[in-house]
mmCIF file of C-alpha atoms in Angstrom:
data_model
loop_
_atom_site.group_PDB
_atom_site.id
_atom_site.type_symbol
_atom_site.label_atom_id
_atom_site.label_comp_id
_atom_site.label_asym_id
_atom_site.label_seq_id
_atom_site.Cartn_x
_atom_site.Cartn_y
_atom_site.Cartn_z
ATOM 1 C CA MET A 1 -9.853 11.199 -11.926
ATOM 2 C CA LYS A 2 -7.627 13.681 -10.152
ATOM 3 C CA ARG A 3 -5.393 12.008 -7.613
ATOM 4 C CA GLU A 4 -1.989 13.165 -6.517
ATOM 5 C CA PHE A 5 0.380 10.231 -6.590
ATOM 6 C CA MET A 6 3.663 10.205 -4.710
ATOM 7 C CA ARG A 7 6.847 8.258 -5.396
ATOM 8 C CA LEU A 8 7.416 5.854 -2.540
ATOM 9 C CA ARG A 9 11.190 6.312 -2.514
ATOM 10 C CA ASP A 10 11.094 10.050 -1.708
ATOM 11 C CA ASN A 11 7.423 11.062 -1.302
ATOM 12 C CA VAL A 12 7.656 13.541 -4.189
ATOM 13 C CA LYS A 13 4.367 14.289 -5.983
ATOM 14 C CA VAL A 14 4.303 13.042 -9.568
ATOM 15 C CA ASP A 15 1.853 12.960 -12.427
ATOM 16 C CA ALA A 16 1.266 9.209 -12.711
ATOM 17 C CA VAL A 17 0.621 9.245 -16.472
ATOM 18 C CA SER A 18 3.703 11.292 -17.367
ATOM 19 C CA TYR A 19 5.905 9.402 -14.930
ATOM 20 C CA LEU A 20 4.856 5.969 -16.182
ATOM 21 C CA LYS A 21 5.117 6.936 -19.848
ATOM 22 C CA GLU A 22 8.649 8.227 -19.293
ATOM 23 C CA LYS A 23 9.731 5.117 -17.395
ATOM 24 C CA LEU A 24 8.129 2.824 -19.988
ATOM 25 C CA LEU A 25 10.163 4.511 -22.726
ATOM 26 C CA GLU A 26 13.285 3.526 -20.779
ATOM 27 C CA THR A 27 12.035 0.016 -19.933
ATOM 28 C CA PRO A 28 9.228 -1.001 -22.322
ATOM 29 C CA ASP A 29 9.219 -4.571 -21.001
ATOM 30 C CA ALA A 30 8.232 -3.405 -17.490
ATOM 31 C CA GLU A 31 4.814 -4.469 -16.221
ATOM 32 C CA ILE A 32 2.224 -2.458 -14.308
ATOM 33 C CA TYR A 33 0.540 -3.776 -11.169
ATOM 34 C CA ILE A 34 -2.211 -1.924 -9.297
ATOM 35 C CA GLY A 35 -3.672 -2.557 -5.862
ATOM 36 C CA CYS A 36 -5.741 -0.919 -3.170
ATOM 37 C CA ASP A 37 -6.208 -1.572 0.535
ATOM 38 C CA SER A 38 -8.205 0.152 3.237
ATOM 39 C CA GLN A 39 -8.482 0.432 6.978
ATOM 40 C CA THR A 40 -11.083 2.016 9.191
ATOM 41 C CA HIS A 41 -10.038 3.768 12.370
ATOM 42 C CA GLY A 42 -12.511 5.804 14.358
ATOM 43 C CA ARG A 43 -14.499 8.060 12.072
ATOM 44 C CA GLU A 44 -12.383 7.596 8.947
ATOM 45 C CA THR A 45 -11.591 4.956 6.376
ATOM 46 C CA THR A 46 -8.249 5.372 4.647
ATOM 47 C CA TYR A 47 -7.721 3.955 1.169
ATOM 48 C CA ALA A 48 -4.203 3.478 -0.140
ATOM 49 C CA VAL A 49 -3.646 2.753 -3.829
ATOM 50 C CA VAL A 50 -0.346 1.678 -5.352
ATOM 51 C CA ILE A 51 0.892 1.482 -8.904
ATOM 52 C CA VAL A 52 4.005 -0.619 -9.325
ATOM 53 C CA LEU A 53 6.073 -0.497 -12.480
ATOM 54 C CA HIS A 54 8.086 -3.696 -12.246
ATOM 55 C CA ARG A 55 10.831 -5.114 -14.393
ATOM 56 C CA ALA A 56 11.715 -8.733 -13.676
ATOM 57 C CA GLY A 57 15.056 -8.997 -11.942
ATOM 58 C CA GLN A 58 15.447 -5.224 -11.881
ATOM 59 C CA GLY A 59 13.062 -4.092 -9.130
ATOM 60 C CA GLY A 60 10.425 -1.479 -9.630
ATOM 61 C CA HIS A 61 9.019 1.972 -9.162
ATOM 62 C CA VAL A 62 6.163 2.452 -6.703
ATOM 63 C CA LEU A 63 3.641 5.276 -6.841
ATOM 64 C CA TYR A 64 0.908 5.665 -4.235
ATOM 65 C CA PHE A 65 -1.845 7.883 -2.968
ATOM 66 C CA LYS A 66 -3.937 7.863 0.175
ATOM 67 C CA GLU A 67 -7.478 9.080 0.556
ATOM 68 C CA LYS A 68 -9.481 9.530 3.752
ATOM 69 C CA ILE A 69 -13.255 9.419 3.736
ATOM 70 C CA PRO A 70 -15.956 9.059 6.413
ATOM 71 C CA ALA A 71 -15.827 5.620 8.017
ATOM 72 C CA ILE A 72 -17.255 2.678 6.085
ATOM 73 C CA ARG A 73 -18.195 0.033 8.630
ATOM 74 C CA GLU A 74 -19.586 -2.598 6.265
ATOM 75 C CA ILE A 75 -16.650 -4.723 5.073
ATOM 76 C CA ALA A 76 -18.277 -5.746 1.776
ATOM 77 C CA GLN A 77 -18.883 -2.103 0.893
ATOM 78 C CA ARG A 78 -15.324 -1.174 1.856
ATOM 79 C CA LEU A 79 -13.835 -4.024 -0.202
ATOM 80 C CA TRP A 80 -16.035 -3.198 -3.188
ATOM 81 C CA ARG A 81 -14.749 0.371 -3.122
ATOM 82 C CA GLU A 82 -11.188 -1.011 -3.140
ATOM 83 C CA VAL A 83 -12.001 -2.904 -6.341
ATOM 84 C CA GLU A 84 -13.692 0.115 -7.921
ATOM 85 C CA THR A 85 -10.778 2.375 -7.063
ATOM 86 C CA SER A 86 -8.170 -0.011 -8.491
ATOM 87 C CA VAL A 87 -10.128 -0.456 -11.716
ATOM 88 C CA GLU A 88 -10.699 3.306 -11.975
ATOM 89 C CA VAL A 89 -6.947 3.921 -11.750
ATOM 90 C CA ALA A 90 -6.216 1.207 -14.331
ATOM 91 C CA ASP A 91 -8.827 2.642 -16.731
ATOM 92 C CA TYR A 92 -7.500 6.173 -16.241
ATOM 93 C CA LEU A 93 -3.967 5.090 -17.122
ATOM 94 C CA LEU A 94 -5.133 3.155 -20.171
ATOM 95 C CA GLU A 95 -7.314 6.039 -21.392
ATOM 96 C CA ASN A 96 -4.301 8.333 -21.144
ATOM 97 C CA GLY A 97 -1.963 6.228 -23.227
ATOM 98 C CA VAL A 98 -0.258 4.108 -20.579
ATOM 99 C CA LYS A 99 -0.053 0.404 -21.351
ATOM 100 C CA ARG A 100 -2.597 -1.969 -19.814
ATOM 101 C CA ALA A 101 -1.934 -3.112 -16.263
ATOM 102 C CA LYS A 102 -0.810 -6.723 -16.157
ATOM 103 C CA TYR A 103 -2.418 -7.323 -12.771
ATOM 104 C CA ILE A 104 -5.008 -5.602 -10.603
ATOM 105 C CA ASP A 105 -5.041 -6.927 -7.059
ATOM 106 C CA ILE A 106 -8.439 -7.719 -5.601
ATOM 107 C CA ASP A 107 -8.111 -7.888 -1.818
ATOM 108 C CA VAL A 108 -10.564 -10.738 -1.271
ATOM 109 C CA ASN A 109 -9.894 -13.820 0.830
ATOM 110 C CA PRO A 110 -12.386 -16.715 1.011
ATOM 111 C CA ASP A 111 -11.507 -17.228 4.708
ATOM 112 C CA LYS A 112 -13.997 -15.079 6.650
ATOM 113 C CA LYS A 113 -11.385 -14.672 9.397
ATOM 114 C CA TYR A 114 -9.406 -12.401 7.035
#
């Protein structure tokens, strides 16, 4: 998995594994949260993935990347790819020595309206 993550605060490219390992040395009680969302506009679907390193009462660090692919019109297929992408990122971090994510957001709502 080769994705270029950016820090949200300044849009600087970072290596997610190195960055998270360094921050976890400073704050080992911080938790990792991962999520993905997507939108289709015209001929493209854009996926945005975030990794949040959060410490209760102390705020957090947010890393993200965006990826554009040819439009996916079928919502179930688009949502499934969101799930796959989030899990892929979580597995990649774990395989590279970063602690297990506490939470992986699955963007599914039982109300068909949403």
